[in-house]
Coordinates of C-alpha atoms and ligand atoms in Angstrom, one line a residue:
M26 CA -28.0 -244.4 -85.1
N27 CA -30.2 -242.1 -83.0
C28 CA -29.8 -242.8 -79.3
Y29 CA -32.5 -241.1 -77.2
F30 CA -31.2 -241.4 -73.6
D31 CA -33.4 -238.7 -72.0
H32 CA -36.5 -240.6 -70.8
S33 CA -36.5 -238.8 -67.4
A34 CA -37.1 -235.6 -69.3
T35 CA -39.8 -237.1 -71.5
T36 CA -40.7 -240.3 -73.4
P37 CA -42.0 -241.0 -76.9
I38 CA -45.7 -241.8 -77.2
D39 CA -46.4 -245.5 -77.4
S40 CA -47.4 -246.4 -81.0
F41 CA -50.7 -248.1 -79.9
V42 CA -51.5 -244.9 -77.9
S43 CA -50.8 -242.7 -81.0
E44 CA -53.1 -244.9 -83.0
W45 CA -55.9 -244.6 -80.4
I46 CA -55.4 -240.8 -80.5
Q47 CA -55.7 -240.7 -84.3
E48 CA -58.8 -242.9 -84.3
N49 CA -60.6 -240.9 -81.7
Q50 CA -59.6 -237.3 -81.9
S51 CA -61.8 -236.3 -84.8
I52 CA -64.9 -238.2 -83.6
A53 CA -64.7 -237.7 -79.8
F54 CA -64.8 -233.9 -79.8
G55 CA -68.0 -233.3 -77.8
N56 CA -67.8 -231.4 -74.6
P57 CA -68.1 -234.0 -71.8
S58 CA -70.3 -231.6 -69.9
S59 CA -72.9 -231.6 -72.8
T60 CA -75.8 -233.9 -72.3
H61 CA -76.3 -234.8 -76.0
A62 CA -74.9 -238.0 -77.5
M63 CA -71.6 -236.4 -78.6
G64 CA -71.1 -235.0 -75.1
R65 CA -71.9 -238.4 -73.6
K66 CA -69.4 -240.1 -75.9
S67 CA -66.6 -237.8 -74.5
K68 CA -67.9 -238.3 -71.0
H69 CA -67.7 -242.0 -71.5
I70 CA -64.0 -241.7 -72.6
L71 CA -63.3 -239.5 -69.6
E72 CA -64.9 -241.9 -67.1
T73 CA -63.5 -245.0 -68.7
A74 CA -60.0 -243.5 -68.4
R75 CA -60.6 -242.6 -64.8
Q76 CA -61.7 -246.2 -64.1
Q77 CA -58.8 -247.7 -66.0
L78 CA -56.3 -245.6 -64.0
A79 CA -58.1 -246.5 -60.7
D80 CA -58.0 -250.2 -61.6
V81 CA -54.2 -250.3 -62.3
L82 CA -53.3 -248.0 -59.4
G83 CA -55.6 -249.8 -56.9
C84 CA -57.6 -246.7 -55.9
A85 CA -61.2 -245.5 -56.4
S86 CA -62.0 -243.7 -59.6
K87 CA -63.4 -240.7 -57.6
E88 CA -59.9 -240.3 -56.1
I89 CA -58.4 -239.3 -59.5
V90 CA -58.4 -235.7 -60.5
F91 CA -57.2 -234.9 -64.0
T92 CA -54.8 -232.0 -64.5
G93 CA -52.9 -230.4 -67.3
S94 CA -49.5 -231.7 -66.1
G95 CA -47.5 -233.0 -63.1
T96 CA -46.6 -229.4 -62.3
E97 CA -50.3 -228.5 -62.1
A98 CA -51.0 -231.5 -59.8
N99 CA -48.3 -230.3 -57.5
N100 CA -49.6 -226.7 -57.6
L101 CA -53.1 -227.8 -56.8
V102 CA -51.8 -229.4 -53.7
L103 CA -49.6 -226.5 -52.5
Y104 CA -52.1 -223.7 -53.4
N105 CA -54.6 -225.5 -51.2
L106 CA -52.6 -224.4 -48.1
I107 CA -53.4 -220.7 -48.6
H108 CA -57.0 -221.5 -47.6
Q109 CA -55.9 -223.4 -44.5
E110 CA -55.1 -222.4 -40.9
K111 CA -52.0 -224.6 -40.8
Q112 CA -49.7 -223.1 -43.4
H113 CA -46.3 -224.7 -42.7
I114 CA -45.0 -227.2 -45.2
I115 CA -42.2 -229.7 -44.8
T116 CA -40.5 -230.8 -48.0
S117 CA -37.1 -232.0 -49.2
S118 CA -34.4 -229.7 -50.6
I119 CA -34.2 -231.7 -53.8
E120 CA -37.8 -231.6 -55.0
H121 CA -38.6 -230.6 -58.5
P122 CA -39.1 -226.8 -59.2
A123 CA -42.9 -227.6 -59.5
I124 CA -42.7 -227.9 -55.7
L125 CA -39.8 -225.7 -54.6
S126 CA -40.5 -222.7 -56.9
T127 CA -44.2 -222.9 -56.1
L128 CA -43.5 -222.7 -52.4
S129 CA -41.3 -219.6 -52.8
Y130 CA -44.0 -218.0 -54.9
L131 CA -46.6 -218.7 -52.2
E132 CA -44.5 -217.2 -49.3
P133 CA -46.1 -213.8 -49.7
F134 CA -49.5 -215.5 -49.2
G135 CA -48.4 -216.5 -45.7
L136 CA -47.0 -220.0 -46.4
T137 CA -43.8 -221.0 -44.6
F138 CA -41.8 -224.1 -45.3
T139 CA -38.9 -226.1 -44.0
L140 CA -36.5 -227.9 -46.4
I141 CA -35.2 -231.2 -45.2
P142 CA -31.6 -231.8 -46.2
V143 CA -30.5 -235.0 -48.1
D144 CA -27.3 -237.0 -47.6
S145 CA -24.6 -237.4 -50.3
T146 CA -26.8 -240.1 -52.1
G147 CA -29.8 -237.7 -52.2
T148 CA -31.8 -239.5 -49.6
V149 CA -33.9 -237.8 -46.9
N150 CA -33.7 -239.0 -43.3
P151 CA -37.3 -239.4 -42.1
Q152 CA -36.2 -238.4 -38.6
D153 CA -35.4 -235.0 -39.9
I154 CA -39.0 -234.7 -41.0
K155 CA -40.1 -235.6 -37.5
K156 CA -37.8 -232.9 -36.0
A157 CA -39.2 -230.3 -38.4
I158 CA -42.9 -230.7 -37.5
Q159 CA -44.4 -227.6 -36.0
S160 CA -47.8 -227.0 -34.4
D161 CA -48.9 -225.3 -37.7
T162 CA -47.5 -227.9 -40.1
G163 CA -50.3 -228.5 -42.6
L164 CA -48.6 -230.7 -45.2
I165 CA -45.5 -232.9 -45.7
S166 CA -44.4 -233.4 -49.3
I167 CA -41.6 -235.8 -50.3
M168 CA -41.1 -237.0 -53.9
V169 CA -41.0 -240.7 -54.6
A170 CA -37.9 -240.5 -56.8
N171 CA -35.6 -237.7 -57.8
N172 CA -35.5 -236.7 -61.5
E173 CA -31.8 -235.8 -61.6
V174 CA -30.1 -238.7 -59.7
G175 CA -32.9 -241.3 -59.5
T176 CA -32.8 -241.7 -55.7
I177 CA -35.9 -243.3 -54.3
Q178 CA -37.0 -241.8 -51.0
P179 CA -38.2 -243.8 -48.0
I180 CA -41.6 -242.4 -48.5
D181 CA -43.4 -245.1 -46.6
D182 CA -41.5 -244.1 -43.5
C183 CA -42.0 -240.4 -44.2
Q184 CA -45.7 -241.0 -44.7
Q185 CA -45.9 -243.0 -41.5
I186 CA -44.5 -240.1 -39.5
A187 CA -47.0 -237.7 -41.2
Q188 CA -49.8 -240.1 -40.3
N189 CA -48.7 -240.4 -36.7
F190 CA -48.9 -236.6 -36.4
G191 CA -52.2 -236.4 -38.3
I192 CA -50.6 -234.3 -41.1
P193 CA -51.6 -234.9 -44.8
F194 CA -48.8 -236.4 -46.9
H195 CA -48.2 -235.7 -50.5
S196 CA -45.7 -237.3 -52.8
D197 CA -44.6 -236.2 -56.3
G198 CA -44.7 -239.6 -58.1
V199 CA -43.9 -238.2 -61.6
Q200 CA -40.7 -240.1 -62.0
A201 CA -42.0 -243.3 -60.5
L202 CA -45.0 -244.5 -62.5
G203 CA -44.0 -247.4 -64.8
K204 CA -40.5 -247.6 -63.3
I205 CA -41.2 -249.0 -59.8
P206 CA -44.3 -250.4 -58.1
I207 CA -46.2 -247.6 -56.5
Q208 CA -49.6 -249.1 -55.7
D209 CA -48.9 -249.6 -52.0
S210 CA -47.5 -246.0 -51.6
I211 CA -50.6 -244.6 -53.4
H212 CA -52.7 -246.5 -51.0
N213 CA -50.9 -245.0 -48.0
C214 CA -50.4 -241.4 -49.2
D215 CA -53.1 -238.8 -49.1
L216 CA -52.0 -237.2 -52.3
M217 CA -49.8 -238.2 -55.2
S218 CA -49.0 -236.4 -58.5
F219 CA -48.3 -237.9 -61.9
S220 CA -47.5 -236.8 -65.5
S221 CA -48.5 -238.7 -68.7
H222 CA -45.4 -237.8 -70.8
K223 CA -43.1 -239.6 -68.4
F224 CA -44.7 -243.0 -69.1
Y225 CA -45.1 -243.0 -72.9
G226 CA -48.3 -240.9 -72.9
P227 CA -48.9 -237.5 -74.5
K228 CA -47.7 -234.2 -73.1
G229 CA -49.8 -231.6 -71.3
V230 CA -51.8 -234.0 -69.2
G231 CA -51.4 -235.4 -65.7
F232 CA -53.4 -236.4 -62.6
L233 CA -53.5 -236.2 -58.9
V234 CA -54.6 -239.1 -56.7
K235 CA -56.4 -237.7 -53.7
K236 CA -57.8 -239.6 -50.8
D237 CA -61.6 -239.2 -50.8
S238 CA -61.6 -238.2 -47.2
L239 CA -59.3 -235.3 -47.8
K240 CA -60.9 -231.9 -48.6
L241 CA -59.2 -229.8 -51.2
N242 CA -59.9 -226.4 -52.7
P243 CA -59.7 -225.8 -56.5
F244 CA -56.6 -224.2 -57.9
I245 CA -58.1 -223.4 -61.3
I246 CA -61.6 -222.1 -60.9
G247 CA -64.3 -222.4 -63.5
G248 CA -67.1 -224.7 -64.6
G249 CA -66.9 -227.1 -61.7
Q250 CA -65.2 -230.0 -63.6
E251 CA -63.2 -232.7 -61.9
F252 CA -65.3 -232.8 -58.7
N253 CA -65.1 -229.0 -58.5
L254 CA -61.3 -229.3 -58.1
R255 CA -60.2 -228.2 -61.6
G256 CA -62.2 -225.9 -63.8
G257 CA -61.8 -226.2 -67.6
T258 CA -63.1 -228.5 -70.3
E259 CA -61.1 -231.7 -69.9
N260 CA -58.5 -232.8 -72.4
I261 CA -60.5 -235.9 -73.4
I262 CA -58.1 -237.3 -75.9
G263 CA -55.1 -236.7 -73.8
I264 CA -56.7 -238.2 -70.8
G265 CA -57.9 -241.3 -72.7
A266 CA -54.4 -241.8 -74.1
M267 CA -52.8 -241.2 -70.8
A268 CA -54.9 -244.0 -69.2
L269 CA -53.9 -246.4 -71.9
A270 CA -50.2 -245.5 -71.5
A271 CA -50.4 -245.9 -67.7
K272 CA -52.1 -249.3 -67.9
S273 CA -49.4 -250.5 -70.3
A274 CA -46.5 -249.0 -68.3
I275 CA -47.7 -250.7 -65.1
Q276 CA -48.6 -254.0 -66.6
S277 CA -45.2 -254.3 -68.4
L278 CA -43.2 -252.8 -65.5
E279 CA -41.4 -256.1 -64.6
K280 CA -40.3 -256.8 -68.2
S281 CA -39.3 -253.2 -69.0
S282 CA -37.4 -252.6 -65.7
K283 CA -35.4 -255.8 -66.2
H284 CA -34.4 -254.7 -69.7
I285 CA -33.6 -251.2 -68.6
S286 CA -31.6 -252.4 -65.6
N287 CA -29.5 -254.5 -67.9
L288 CA -28.8 -251.5 -70.1
E289 CA -27.9 -249.6 -67.0
R290 CA -25.4 -252.2 -65.8
K291 CA -23.8 -252.3 -69.2
C292 CA -23.5 -248.5 -69.3
I293 CA -22.0 -248.4 -65.8
S294 CA -19.4 -251.0 -66.5
G295 CA -18.5 -249.2 -69.7
I296 CA -18.1 -245.8 -68.1
R297 CA -16.0 -247.4 -65.3
E298 CA -13.8 -249.0 -67.9
I299 CA -13.2 -245.6 -69.5
D300 CA -12.2 -244.1 -66.1
P301 CA -12.4 -246.1 -62.9
K302 CA -12.6 -242.8 -61.0
V303 CA -15.9 -241.8 -62.6
V304 CA -18.3 -240.5 -60.0
I305 CA -21.8 -242.1 -60.2
H306 CA -24.4 -240.1 -58.2
G307 CA -27.4 -241.3 -56.3
N308 CA -28.4 -244.1 -54.0
H309 CA -27.1 -247.3 -55.6
Q310 CA -29.3 -249.4 -53.3
S311 CA -32.5 -247.6 -54.0
H312 CA -32.9 -245.8 -57.3
I313 CA -35.1 -245.9 -60.3
P314 CA -33.9 -248.3 -63.1
G315 CA -32.1 -246.8 -66.1
L316 CA -31.1 -243.4 -64.7
V317 CA -27.3 -243.0 -64.6
S318 CA -26.0 -239.6 -63.4
F319 CA -22.2 -239.5 -63.6
A320 CA -19.2 -237.3 -64.0
F321 CA -15.7 -237.6 -65.3
N322 CA -13.9 -235.0 -63.3
K323 CA -13.2 -231.7 -65.1
V324 CA -15.0 -232.7 -68.3
D325 CA -17.3 -229.8 -69.0
N326 CA -20.8 -231.3 -69.2
Q327 CA -22.2 -228.7 -71.7
T328 CA -19.3 -229.4 -74.1
L329 CA -19.7 -233.1 -73.7
L330 CA -23.5 -232.9 -74.2
T331 CA -22.9 -230.9 -77.4
Q332 CA -20.4 -233.5 -78.7
L333 CA -22.8 -236.3 -77.9
D334 CA -25.6 -234.5 -79.6
R335 CA -23.5 -234.3 -82.8
A336 CA -23.0 -238.0 -82.5
H337 CA -26.9 -238.4 -82.3
I338 CA -26.7 -239.3 -78.6
F339 CA -29.3 -237.3 -76.6
A340 CA -28.7 -236.9 -72.9
S341 CA -29.0 -234.0 -70.4
S342 CA -27.7 -232.5 -67.2
G343 CA -29.1 -230.8 -64.2
S344 CA -27.1 -227.7 -64.7
A345 CA -28.2 -224.9 -66.8
C346 CA -26.2 -222.9 -69.4
H347 CA -27.1 -219.2 -69.9
S348 CA -25.0 -217.1 -72.3
G349 CA -22.2 -219.6 -72.2
I350 CA -22.0 -219.6 -68.4
S351 CA -22.9 -222.9 -66.7
T352 CA -24.8 -222.8 -63.4
P353 CA -24.3 -225.9 -61.2
S354 CA -27.2 -228.2 -60.5
K355 CA -28.9 -227.2 -57.2
V356 CA -29.8 -230.9 -56.5
L357 CA -26.2 -232.0 -56.8
A358 CA -25.0 -229.0 -54.8
T359 CA -27.5 -229.8 -52.0
M360 CA -26.1 -233.4 -52.0
G361 CA -22.7 -231.9 -51.2
I362 CA -21.2 -232.6 -54.6
N363 CA -18.3 -230.2 -55.3
E364 CA -18.6 -227.7 -58.1
D365 CA -16.1 -229.3 -60.5
I366 CA -17.9 -232.7 -60.3
N367 CA -21.3 -230.9 -60.5
L368 CA -20.4 -229.1 -63.7
S369 CA -19.1 -232.3 -65.2
T370 CA -22.2 -234.3 -64.5
I371 CA -24.4 -235.7 -67.2
R372 CA -27.6 -237.8 -66.9
I373 CA -28.4 -240.8 -69.1
S374 CA -32.0 -242.1 -68.7
F375 CA -32.8 -245.3 -70.6
G376 CA -36.2 -246.3 -71.8
K377 CA -37.9 -249.5 -73.0
H378 CA -36.9 -249.0 -76.7
N379 CA -33.2 -248.6 -76.1
T380 CA -30.9 -251.5 -77.1
Q381 CA -27.6 -253.0 -76.0
D382 CA -26.2 -251.8 -79.4
E383 CA -27.1 -248.3 -78.6
V384 CA -25.3 -248.5 -75.2
D385 CA -22.2 -250.0 -77.0
Y386 CA -22.2 -247.1 -79.5
F387 CA -22.6 -244.6 -76.6
I388 CA -19.7 -246.1 -74.7
Q389 CA -17.5 -246.2 -77.8
T390 CA -18.3 -242.6 -78.6
L391 CA -17.8 -241.5 -75.0
K392 CA -14.5 -243.2 -74.9
S393 CA -13.3 -241.5 -78.0
L394 CA -14.3 -238.1 -76.6
I395 CA -12.9 -238.6 -73.1
L396 CA -9.7 -240.3 -73.9
K397 CA -8.8 -238.2 -77.0
Ligands
LIG404 N1 -42.0 -233.6 -60.8 C1 -41.0 -234.3 -61.2 C2 -40.2 -235.1 -60.3 C3 -40.5 -234.2 -62.6 O1 -39.5 -234.9 -63.0 C4 -41.3 -233.4 -63.5 C5 -40.9 -233.2 -64.9 O2 -39.7 -233.3 -65.2 C6 -42.4 -232.7 -63.0 C7 -42.8 -232.8 -61.6 C8 -43.2 -231.8 -63.9 O3 -44.1 -232.6 -64.7 P1 -44.8 -231.9 -66.0 O4 -43.7 -231.9 -67.0 O5 -45.9 -232.8 -66.4 O6 -45.2 -230.6 -65.6

């Protein structure tokens, strides 16, 4: 039995999306900027995808900018600040590297930033954002949900503070689409980033939802595609496939999140039976369904992941292993988790194709590894 439990890292492509790709990739190869019939066919796919996304997200099609990834959508937003007078950014200390590393990279260009702390559940306090606002704050960026522990941030409250101070608000929604309803937040936020491969679409394609009233400068300069915001011939097939996957993920959200939450409950009760002292990270009141980040104290996570891998169970951790030396997860360290627990933490993230039998097999295998 192959148990893929790493859906927060990436998801398999939906089969009907793969079929659509196969049917269209050899016929829709025209450049959407060409005016002939082949170009118009590609342009039609592009604009249909934009409209499909706009319809399911409840925004206008002109507010959708296609990018090459969630990372690129975040970069497009952050690079914009180098052209602005107000160059201070407020963000949380547990954002994805697509935000945190980009901000560090942009420091020599004059950008400054304040990292808002999180509590032990990985949740930001919106009042900390308020306190961090400076006269030159030009952007507030808080992710919808964290990729390592699944905590959902109170982004509506954060956005409200930004709005009260007239500061644009961006949110990294990459972990949220298809897992929790986000239409209202999209409506309220000025900018939100997404990535296709997190919701059963192809890799290497993403998009940014941008309020029409907000002016942005391009990050990739070229032929003026994407309303002059992202040069480069569009990945037509990837974009068409992403829109189909997004539509399906949003329309089946209720059903899939119920199924995934059941798997999560079964998993948690199983790991608690193995060891009642197991530490389960994140905000248990407010987290994305199906992500279980947990630690059995002093059980080295890299060893455990390798043993699980051998048993065809595919999970991950937030810590990195270089030349046999494990580095603790920065997210968990920021949440105040001690190093022993940090280096014992693994992340299971369920998807819609996982089954109760797979969870049973996982718990059985884990039990034999932990209690041996
Ligand atoms: N933001 C978050 C919260 C993520 O989890 C990820 C991917 O893991 C990204 C951004 C980057 O997305 P992409 O892989 O499309 O660059």
